[in-house]
C-alpha positions in Angstrom: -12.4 13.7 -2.7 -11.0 10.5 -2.6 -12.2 7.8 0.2 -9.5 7.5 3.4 -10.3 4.9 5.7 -9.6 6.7 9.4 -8.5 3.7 10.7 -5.4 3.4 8.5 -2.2 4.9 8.1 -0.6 6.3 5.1 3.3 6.9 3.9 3.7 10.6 1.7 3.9 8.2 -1.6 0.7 6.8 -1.3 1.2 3.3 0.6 -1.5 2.4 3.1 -1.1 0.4 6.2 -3.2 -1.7 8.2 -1.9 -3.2 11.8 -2.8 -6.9 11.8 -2.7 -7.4 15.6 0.1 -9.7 15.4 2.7 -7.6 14.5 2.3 -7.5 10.8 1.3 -4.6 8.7 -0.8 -5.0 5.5 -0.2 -2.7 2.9 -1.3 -1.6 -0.5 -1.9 1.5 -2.6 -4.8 4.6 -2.2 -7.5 4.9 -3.8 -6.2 8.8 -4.4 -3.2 6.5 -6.3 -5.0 4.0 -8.3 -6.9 6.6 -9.1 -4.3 9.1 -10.5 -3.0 5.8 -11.9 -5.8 4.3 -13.8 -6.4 0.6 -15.1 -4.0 -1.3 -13.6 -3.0 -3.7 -15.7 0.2 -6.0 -14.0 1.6 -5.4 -10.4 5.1 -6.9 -9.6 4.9 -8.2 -6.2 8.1 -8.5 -3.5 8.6 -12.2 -2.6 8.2 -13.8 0.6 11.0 -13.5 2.7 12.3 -10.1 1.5 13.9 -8.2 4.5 12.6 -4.2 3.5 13.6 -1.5 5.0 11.3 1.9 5.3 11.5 3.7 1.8 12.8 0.7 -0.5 11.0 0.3 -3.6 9.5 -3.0 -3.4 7.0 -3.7 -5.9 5.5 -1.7 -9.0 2.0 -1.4 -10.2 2.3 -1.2 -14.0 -1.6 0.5 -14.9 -2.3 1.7 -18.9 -0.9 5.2 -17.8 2.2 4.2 -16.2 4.5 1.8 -14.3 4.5 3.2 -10.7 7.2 2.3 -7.9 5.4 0.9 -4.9 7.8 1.4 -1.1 7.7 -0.3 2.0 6.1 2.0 4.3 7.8 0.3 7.2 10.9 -1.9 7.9 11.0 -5.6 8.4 9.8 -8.9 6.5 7.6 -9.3 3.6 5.4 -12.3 4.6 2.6 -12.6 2.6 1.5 -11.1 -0.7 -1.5 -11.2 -2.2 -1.2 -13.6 -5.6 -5.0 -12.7 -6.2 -3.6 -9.8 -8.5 -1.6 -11.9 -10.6 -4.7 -12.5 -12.6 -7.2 -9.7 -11.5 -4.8 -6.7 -11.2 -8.0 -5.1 -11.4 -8.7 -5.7 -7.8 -6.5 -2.7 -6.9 -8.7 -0.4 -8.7 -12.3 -2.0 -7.7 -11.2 -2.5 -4.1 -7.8 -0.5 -3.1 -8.5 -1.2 0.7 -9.8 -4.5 1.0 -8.9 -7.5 -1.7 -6.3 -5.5 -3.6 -3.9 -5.0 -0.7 -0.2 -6.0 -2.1 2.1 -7.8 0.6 2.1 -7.7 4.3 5.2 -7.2 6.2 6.6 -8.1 9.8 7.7 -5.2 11.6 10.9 -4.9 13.3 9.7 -1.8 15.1 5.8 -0.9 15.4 6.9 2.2 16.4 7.4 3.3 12.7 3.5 2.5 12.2 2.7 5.5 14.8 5.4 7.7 12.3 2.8 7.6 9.4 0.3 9.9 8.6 -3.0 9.6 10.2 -5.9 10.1 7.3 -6.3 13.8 8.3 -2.7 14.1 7.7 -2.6 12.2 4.1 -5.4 14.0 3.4 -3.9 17.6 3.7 -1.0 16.1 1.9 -2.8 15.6 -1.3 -4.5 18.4 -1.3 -1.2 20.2 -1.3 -0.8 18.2 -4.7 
């Protein structure tokens, strides 16, 4: 049983989302995900400034098994993104909900957050896998 932080929300592809407080959203993979994925090994980061919308393939996390499209779980701006994993891609694996989160995104509606699956939810999702 892989480990889903109650206090998050999760997208059907695997995307976690964390509410900042301030209106932005951090997001980054599962650990049900890295863990289907193995090693990672490069991820391809969104830049700064990137208007997303809900769905859009943003970034990919390339791991020894396979290259894996990552999607903006909500609409907006892509603010920040973590450059840690440019050298320690690693980090997704060892720490999925903490220091290897991906990018972080402005929302232009926070009601989309609420539209996500609570960890029950994701949960019964991937046990339907």
């Amino acid at each position: 049983m892989s480990n889903i932080p109650s206090e998050l929300r999760y997208a059907a592809s695997h995307e976690w989302v964390r509410p900042e407080g301030d209106g932005t959203y951090t997001v980054g993979i599962t650990e049900h995900a890295q863990d289907l994925l193995g090693d990672m090994v490069f991820v391809e980061l969104p830049d700064e400034g990137d208007a997303v919308s809900a769905g859009d393939d943003v970034a990919v996390a390339e791991s020894v098994k396979a290259a894996s499209d990552i999607y903006a779980p909500i609409t907006g701006e892509v603010v920040a993104i973590n450059e840690d994993l440019e050298d320690s891609p690693e980090l997704v694996n060892s720490d999925p909900y903490g220091d290897g989160w991906m990018f972080r995104i402005k929302a232009e509606d926070d009601g989309e957050f609420n539209d996500l699956m609570d960890a029950e939810g994701y949960q019964n999702s991937i046990d339907e896998d």
